[in-house]
Tab-separated table of C-alpha atoms in Angstrom:
chain	number	residue	atom	x	y	z
A	260	UNK	CA	-22.237	37.794	4.660
A	261	UNK	CA	-20.274	39.563	7.010
A	262	UNK	CA	-19.900	38.082	10.495
A	263	UNK	CA	-18.606	40.152	13.329
A	264	UNK	CA	-17.789	39.343	17.024
A	265	UNK	CA	-15.761	40.808	19.647
A	266	UNK	CA	-13.966	39.347	22.722
A	267	UNK	CA	-13.393	42.074	25.402
A	268	UNK	CA	-10.942	39.503	27.295
A	269	UNK	CA	-9.787	36.115	28.146
A	270	UNK	CA	-12.902	36.166	31.218
A	271	UNK	CA	-15.952	37.607	29.228
A	272	UNK	CA	-17.324	37.707	25.814
A	273	UNK	CA	-20.000	39.890	23.821
A	274	UNK	CA	-21.915	37.433	21.436
A	275	UNK	CA	-22.351	38.113	17.673
A	276	UNK	CA	-23.862	36.138	15.055
A	277	UNK	CA	-22.445	32.506	15.089
A	278	UNK	CA	-21.207	32.751	18.439
A	279	UNK	CA	-22.014	30.349	21.562
A	280	UNK	CA	-20.325	31.999	24.749
A	281	UNK	CA	-20.254	29.785	28.092
A	282	UNK	CA	-18.727	31.864	31.111
A	283	UNK	CA	-17.473	30.664	34.500
A	284	UNK	CA	-16.395	32.114	37.522
A	285	UNK	CA	-13.602	29.071	38.002
A	286	UNK	CA	-10.105	29.892	38.546
A	287	UNK	CA	-7.315	28.450	36.233
A	288	UNK	CA	-6.044	25.397	36.987
A	289	UNK	CA	-2.354	26.768	37.100
A	290	UNK	CA	-2.199	30.302	38.570
A	291	UNK	CA	1.513	30.734	38.146
A	292	UNK	CA	0.910	31.263	34.224
A	293	UNK	CA	-0.295	34.891	33.247
A	294	UNK	CA	-3.897	35.063	32.313
A	295	UNK	CA	-3.726	36.523	29.118
A	296	UNK	CA	-6.332	39.351	28.194
A	297	UNK	CA	-7.206	40.001	24.346
A	298	UNK	CA	-9.952	40.712	22.097
A	299	UNK	CA	-11.031	39.107	18.717
A	300	UNK	CA	-12.792	40.800	15.765
A	301	UNK	CA	-14.073	39.146	12.876
A	302	UNK	CA	-15.254	40.079	9.573
A	303	UNK	CA	-15.840	37.670	6.768
A	304	UNK	CA	-12.887	35.348	6.600
A	305	UNK	CA	-10.362	37.491	8.418
A	306	UNK	CA	-9.913	37.252	12.263
A	307	UNK	CA	-7.980	40.127	14.258
A	308	UNK	CA	-6.353	38.784	17.758
A	309	UNK	CA	-5.395	42.009	19.667
A	310	UNK	CA	-3.461	41.507	23.223
A	311	UNK	CA	-0.806	43.235	24.734
A	312	UNK	CA	1.177	39.954	25.139
A	313	UNK	CA	1.625	40.133	21.276
A	314	UNK	CA	4.496	42.506	20.207
A	315	UNK	CA	4.845	42.051	16.526
A	316	UNK	CA	2.065	41.521	13.883
A	317	UNK	CA	1.735	37.811	12.812
A	318	UNK	CA	-0.548	36.559	9.931
A	319	UNK	CA	-1.419	32.854	9.571
A	320	UNK	CA	-3.294	31.169	6.568
A	321	UNK	CA	-5.389	28.559	8.025
A	322	UNK	CA	-6.385	25.414	5.802
A	323	UNK	CA	-8.562	22.636	6.256
A	324	UNK	CA	-10.706	19.868	4.697
A	325	UNK	CA	-9.458	20.290	0.969
A	326	UNK	CA	-10.175	16.550	0.385
A	327	UNK	CA	-7.441	16.259	-2.672
A	328	UNK	CA	-8.032	13.237	-4.570
A	329	UNK	CA	-5.485	13.178	-7.217
A	330	UNK	CA	-4.422	9.779	-7.917
A	331	UNK	CA	-2.091	7.631	-10.613
A	332	UNK	CA	-1.469	4.240	-11.324
A	333	UNK	CA	0.155	3.631	-8.088
A	334	UNK	CA	-3.342	3.925	-6.303
A	335	UNK	CA	-4.664	0.852	-8.490
A	336	UNK	CA	-4.106	-1.410	-5.686
A	337	UNK	CA	-6.252	0.529	-3.542
A	338	UNK	CA	-9.174	1.526	-5.612
A	339	UNK	CA	-11.779	-0.525	-3.662
A	340	UNK	CA	-11.062	1.442	-0.850
A	341	UNK	CA	-10.852	5.037	-2.389
A	342	UNK	CA	-13.451	5.115	-4.750
A	343	UNK	CA	-16.114	6.625	-2.703
A	344	UNK	CA	-13.896	9.379	-1.457
A	345	UNK	CA	-12.341	9.790	-5.019
A	346	UNK	CA	-15.834	11.022	-6.027
A	347	UNK	CA	-17.081	12.963	-3.243
A	348	UNK	CA	-15.378	16.316	-3.706
A	349	UNK	CA	-14.006	16.033	-7.720
A	350	UNK	CA	-16.652	19.162	-8.090
A	351	UNK	CA	-17.681	21.534	-5.485
A	352	UNK	CA	-19.236	25.326	-5.465
A	353	UNK	CA	-17.793	28.223	-4.030
A	354	UNK	CA	-18.907	28.841	-0.274
A	355	UNK	CA	-19.362	32.565	-1.429
A	356	UNK	CA	-20.030	32.718	-4.713
A	357	UNK	CA	-21.779	29.324	-5.638
A	358	UNK	CA	-19.376	29.286	-8.665
A	359	UNK	CA	-17.851	26.009	-10.119
A	360	UNK	CA	-14.754	25.147	-7.992
A	361	UNK	CA	-12.668	21.963	-7.146
A	362	UNK	CA	-10.107	21.185	-4.411
A	363	UNK	CA	-6.937	21.834	-6.433
A	364	UNK	CA	-8.253	25.350	-7.064
A	365	UNK	CA	-9.159	25.971	-3.419
A	366	UNK	CA	-6.034	24.954	-2.324
A	367	UNK	CA	-3.842	26.857	-4.980
A	368	UNK	CA	-6.166	29.885	-4.194
A	369	UNK	CA	-5.761	29.332	-0.252
A	370	UNK	CA	-1.547	29.384	-1.178
A	371	UNK	CA	-1.805	32.316	-3.780
A	372	UNK	CA	-3.238	34.357	-0.949
A	373	UNK	CA	-0.680	33.552	1.549
A	374	UNK	CA	1.886	34.900	-1.087
A	375	UNK	CA	0.604	38.000	-1.424
A	376	UNK	CA	-0.131	38.560	1.970
A	377	UNK	CA	3.546	37.523	3.326
A	378	UNK	CA	2.121	34.827	5.598
A	379	UNK	CA	4.270	34.063	8.168
A	380	UNK	CA	2.728	30.576	8.752
A	381	UNK	CA	0.091	28.222	6.636
A	382	UNK	CA	-1.655	25.711	9.097
A	383	UNK	CA	-2.795	22.665	7.073
A	384	UNK	CA	-5.304	21.127	9.869
A	385	UNK	CA	-6.470	17.991	8.383
A	386	UNK	CA	-8.260	16.196	5.538
A	387	UNK	CA	-6.258	17.898	2.911
A	388	UNK	CA	-6.381	14.643	1.389
A	389	UNK	CA	-9.549	12.548	1.020
A	390	UNK	CA	-7.544	9.192	1.443
A	391	UNK	CA	-3.688	8.862	1.349
A	392	UNK	CA	-2.927	9.113	-2.144
A	393	UNK	CA	0.633	9.203	-3.362
A	394	UNK	CA	-0.179	11.642	-6.147
A	395	UNK	CA	-1.979	14.005	-4.137
A	396	UNK	CA	0.849	14.142	-1.309
A	397	UNK	CA	3.663	14.932	-3.917
A	398	UNK	CA	1.284	17.350	-5.599
A	399	UNK	CA	0.974	19.024	-2.205
A	400	UNK	CA	4.494	18.978	-1.298
A	401	UNK	CA	5.426	20.547	-4.847
A	402	UNK	CA	2.990	23.368	-3.977
A	403	UNK	CA	4.393	24.001	-0.767
A	404	UNK	CA	7.896	24.003	-1.774
A	405	UNK	CA	7.073	26.261	-4.513
A	406	UNK	CA	5.868	29.261	-2.120
A	407	UNK	CA	8.526	28.815	0.153
A	408	UNK	CA	6.377	29.697	3.566
A	409	UNK	CA	6.816	27.872	6.763
A	410	UNK	CA	3.804	25.634	7.526
A	411	UNK	CA	2.393	22.954	10.024
A	412	UNK	CA	0.358	19.704	9.097
A	413	UNK	CA	-1.332	17.459	10.896
A	414	UNK	CA	-3.835	14.996	9.760
A	415	UNK	CA	-7.452	14.608	9.603
A	416	UNK	CA	-9.514	11.885	9.900
A	417	UNK	CA	-9.771	11.135	5.956
A	418	UNK	CA	-5.981	11.639	5.270
A	419	UNK	CA	-4.854	8.240	6.500
A	420	UNK	CA	-7.768	6.187	6.121
A	421	UNK	CA	-8.625	3.907	3.045
A	422	UNK	CA	-12.421	3.223	3.421
A	423	UNK	CA	-13.127	-0.681	4.502
A	424	UNK	CA	-9.702	-1.428	5.358
A	425	UNK	CA	-9.245	-3.589	8.479
A	426	UNK	CA	-7.645	-1.869	11.604
A	427	UNK	CA	-8.125	0.004	14.396
A	428	UNK	CA	-8.273	3.905	13.997
A	429	UNK	CA	-4.843	4.179	16.018
A	430	UNK	CA	-3.157	1.657	13.920
A	431	UNK	CA	-4.332	2.747	10.703
A	432	UNK	CA	-3.319	6.317	11.506
A	433	UNK	CA	-0.118	5.149	12.298
A	434	UNK	CA	0.542	2.887	9.220
A	435	UNK	CA	-0.677	5.348	6.670
A	436	UNK	CA	1.217	8.210	8.452
A	437	UNK	CA	4.446	5.951	8.221
A	438	UNK	CA	3.732	4.869	4.670
A	439	UNK	CA	2.449	8.009	2.830
A	440	UNK	CA	1.992	11.256	4.880
A	441	UNK	CA	5.359	11.287	6.905
A	442	UNK	CA	7.457	13.792	4.549
A	443	UNK	CA	4.850	16.429	5.064
A	444	UNK	CA	5.684	16.538	9.135
A	445	UNK	CA	9.402	17.461	8.203
A	446	UNK	CA	10.886	15.463	10.762
A	447	UNK	CA	8.441	16.326	13.468
A	448	UNK	CA	6.321	14.139	15.606
A	449	UNK	CA	3.088	13.750	13.489
A	450	UNK	CA	1.375	13.295	16.742
A	451	UNK	CA	2.124	16.610	18.457
A	452	UNK	CA	4.471	19.334	17.881
A	453	UNK	CA	4.474	23.330	18.036
A	454	UNK	CA	5.982	26.001	16.163
A	455	UNK	CA	7.089	29.573	17.683
A	456	UNK	CA	6.205	32.478	15.646
A	457	UNK	CA	6.926	35.854	16.900
A	458	UNK	CA	6.662	34.955	20.281
A	459	UNK	CA	3.144	32.978	20.195
A	460	UNK	CA	3.262	29.277	20.306
A	461	UNK	CA	0.926	27.442	17.607
A	462	UNK	CA	0.657	24.048	19.461
A	463	UNK	CA	-0.534	21.347	16.805
A	464	UNK	CA	-1.865	18.166	18.178
A	465	UNK	CA	-3.289	15.288	16.053
A	466	UNK	CA	-6.836	14.185	17.313
A	467	UNK	CA	-8.146	12.576	13.979
A	468	UNK	CA	-9.125	9.200	16.006
A	469	UNK	CA	-11.521	11.874	17.945
A	470	UNK	CA	-9.498	11.215	21.110
A	471	UNK	CA	-6.147	11.995	22.991
A	472	UNK	CA	-3.413	9.920	24.338
A	473	UNK	CA	-1.630	10.625	27.187
A	474	UNK	CA	1.520	11.806	25.702
A	475	UNK	CA	-0.467	14.328	23.932
A	476	UNK	CA	-1.977	15.390	27.072
A	477	UNK	CA	1.502	15.608	28.897
A	478	UNK	CA	2.598	17.796	26.169
A	479	UNK	CA	-0.196	20.197	25.990
A	480	UNK	CA	0.382	20.745	29.664
A	481	UNK	CA	4.152	21.241	29.250
A	482	UNK	CA	3.054	24.087	26.675
A	483	UNK	CA	0.674	25.670	29.224
A	484	UNK	CA	3.634	25.527	31.712
A	485	UNK	CA	5.683	27.476	29.426
A	486	UNK	CA	3.498	30.734	29.704
A	487	UNK	CA	3.829	31.509	26.054
A	488	UNK	CA	0.730	32.667	24.602
A	489	UNK	CA	-0.749	29.597	22.709
A	490	UNK	CA	-3.020	28.866	19.831
A	491	UNK	CA	-4.099	25.074	19.559
A	492	UNK	CA	-4.657	23.286	16.020
A	493	UNK	CA	-6.574	20.475	16.090
A	494	UNK	CA	-8.698	18.962	13.375
A	495	UNK	CA	-11.773	17.674	15.209
A	496	UNK	CA	-13.178	20.551	17.073
A	497	UNK	CA	-13.617	20.408	20.648
A	498	UNK	CA	-16.764	19.573	22.216
A	499	UNK	CA	-19.331	22.651	23.231
A	500	UNK	CA	-22.950	21.909	24.265
A	501	UNK	CA	-25.746	23.308	21.856
A	502	UNK	CA	-23.976	22.679	18.556
A	503	UNK	CA	-25.440	20.911	15.804
A	504	UNK	CA	-22.476	18.667	15.247
A	505	UNK	CA	-21.960	17.534	18.897
A	506	UNK	CA	-19.732	14.706	18.958
A	507	UNK	CA	-16.748	16.655	18.975
A	508	UNK	CA	-13.569	15.606	20.941
A	509	UNK	CA	-14.135	15.604	24.507
A	510	UNK	CA	-18.089	15.406	23.862
A	511	UNK	CA	-20.242	13.357	26.769
A	512	UNK	CA	-22.397	12.012	23.761
A	513	UNK	CA	-19.548	10.522	21.828
A	514	UNK	CA	-19.607	6.741	21.340
A	515	UNK	CA	-21.306	3.800	19.698
A	516	UNK	CA	-24.563	5.076	20.336
A	517	UNK	CA	-24.682	7.942	18.261
A	518	UNK	CA	-22.057	6.516	15.475
A	519	UNK	CA	-24.302	6.164	12.312
A	520	UNK	CA	-21.706	6.772	9.943
A	521	UNK	CA	-19.174	3.742	10.775
A	522	UNK	CA	-20.533	1.578	7.787
A	523	UNK	CA	-20.503	4.411	5.122
A	524	UNK	CA	-16.934	5.441	6.026
A	525	UNK	CA	-15.432	1.759	6.393
A	526	UNK	CA	-14.112	1.895	9.866
A	527	UNK	CA	-14.423	0.565	13.248
A	528	UNK	CA	-17.720	1.894	15.225
A	529	UNK	CA	-16.802	4.165	17.841
A	530	UNK	CA	-16.256	2.096	21.355
A	531	UNK	CA	-19.605	1.757	23.542
A	532	UNK	CA	-17.766	3.401	26.685
A	533	UNK	CA	-17.263	6.449	24.832
A	534	UNK	CA	-14.201	8.953	24.992
A	535	UNK	CA	-11.354	7.973	27.465
A	536	UNK	CA	-10.620	10.028	30.391
A	537	UNK	CA	-7.591	11.318	28.961
A	538	UNK	CA	-9.716	12.942	26.216
A	539	UNK	CA	-12.090	14.386	28.814
A	540	UNK	CA	-8.986	15.467	31.005
A	541	UNK	CA	-7.464	17.412	27.859
A	542	UNK	CA	-10.829	19.114	27.216
A	543	UNK	CA	-10.741	20.465	30.504
A	544	UNK	CA	-7.015	21.376	30.264
A	545	UNK	CA	-7.424	23.307	26.861
A	546	UNK	CA	-10.423	25.698	28.164
A	547	UNK	CA	-8.272	26.055	31.527
A	548	UNK	CA	-5.221	27.088	30.120
A	549	UNK	CA	-5.005	30.692	31.371
A	550	UNK	CA	-2.325	31.537	28.362
A	551	UNK	CA	-4.539	30.094	25.511
A	552	UNK	CA	-5.998	32.526	23.020
A	553	UNK	CA	-7.821	30.378	21.111
A	554	UNK	CA	-8.577	26.923	19.287
A	555	UNK	CA	-8.719	26.414	15.604
A	556	UNK	CA	-10.273	23.243	13.764
A	557	UNK	CA	-11.823	22.027	10.647
A	558	UNK	CA	-13.865	18.843	10.001
A	559	UNK	CA	-17.286	20.222	9.871
A	560	UNK	CA	-17.064	22.041	6.371
A	561	UNK	CA	-18.511	25.177	7.677
A	562	UNK	CA	-17.519	28.278	9.568
A	563	UNK	CA	-18.590	28.443	13.353
A	564	UNK	CA	-17.299	30.077	16.240
A	565	UNK	CA	-17.889	29.823	20.187
A	566	UNK	CA	-16.540	30.387	23.197
A	567	UNK	CA	-15.861	28.529	26.538
A	568	UNK	CA	-14.475	30.351	29.795
A	569	UNK	CA	-13.740	33.177	27.161
A	570	UNK	CA	-11.682	31.151	24.886
A	571	UNK	CA	-12.951	31.081	21.320
A	572	UNK	CA	-12.891	27.948	18.911
A	573	UNK	CA	-12.813	28.985	15.469
A	574	UNK	CA	-13.619	26.558	12.383
A	575	UNK	CA	-12.916	27.518	8.923
A	576	UNK	CA	-15.005	26.822	5.835
A	577	UNK	CA	-13.853	23.710	3.910
A	578	UNK	CA	-10.967	24.382	1.692
A	579	UNK	CA	-12.638	22.006	-1.065
A	580	UNK	CA	-15.215	24.884	-1.750
A	581	UNK	CA	-12.917	27.543	-1.637
A	582	UNK	CA	-12.743	28.415	2.211
A	583	UNK	CA	-9.440	29.372	4.167
A	584	UNK	CA	-9.017	31.892	7.051
A	585	UNK	CA	-6.973	34.915	7.141
A	586	UNK	CA	-5.802	35.165	10.926
A	587	UNK	CA	-3.951	38.269	12.406
A	588	UNK	CA	-2.255	38.572	15.808
A	589	UNK	CA	-1.849	42.044	16.561
A	590	UNK	CA	-0.373	44.381	19.265
A	591	UNK	CA	-2.815	46.341	21.406
A	592	UNK	CA	-2.894	49.894	20.641
A	593	UNK	CA	-2.542	51.757	23.738
A	594	UNK	CA	-5.531	53.826	23.262
A	595	UNK	CA	-7.751	50.736	23.425
A	596	UNK	CA	-6.187	49.597	26.499
A	597	UNK	CA	-8.861	50.735	28.647
A	598	UNK	CA	-11.213	48.202	26.879
A	599	UNK	CA	-9.321	45.456	28.610
A	600	UNK	CA	-7.827	46.741	31.926
């Protein structure tokens, strides 16, 4: 099935299959930063961003929700915490063909494509693991080392979670990032970092607890103030009205009242008070950022695309079922400038 969408510029959008669009006349909060003009086209799992602010072609392979479950004797003491997720994705069906597949095959196929396509960056945006298995983490490290393509990694809500283990989401995230996941960050801050690729800045923020803290918000605002074209990478999609899954990061609905899975997932229930003010402010800052070209996320295991204030959010099909996105940032052809200016 082919999906086609076209964005005329950062302030307006024409609507195609699978796209929700919300527009506003509100002016950017930071008028000193240039308001980027760009268009986006989508066919199957290939996205092209065209902008006069992109000076060289950039290819990104976007991967989320692999849910690797490989384990060994080192995982034996944690079996009671990993047993449900160890079985959840041990056999899957390819999201396009329906053929039998598994997470390791899905991950290897995405990396093979990155090599063939000479990708500039691989974005590993959460739930690469179903639980923090040492064997699975080492397997991924070996695969990434073998292809020698730059990558960024940020945790999803399963990467650091052993179901039924006591502790707050924030404490468990800190514990298992430190104990298991830390080598994947290659010395960068696990909760927030960025990677510049040929003039575009890929901003990576961990929202795997569904919330954003003050330091992360300040960090994002600093990137906006740079004026550099930005792409935001998060695991949990940001909230949009009208989506079937409506509890995303920054959702006014998120909280204990709708948390029906906390017992199954063996974690603390979401707070009665809902999101923090900082999380809501982050949502506002993202879609008010004049130099933001888009948000890429995962978590929901199926492709979707929506737009708020002309800024798209793109969510990939899960890599456990063979999904990934081929994303290209391309200079605008001079003959196409009349479409945007």
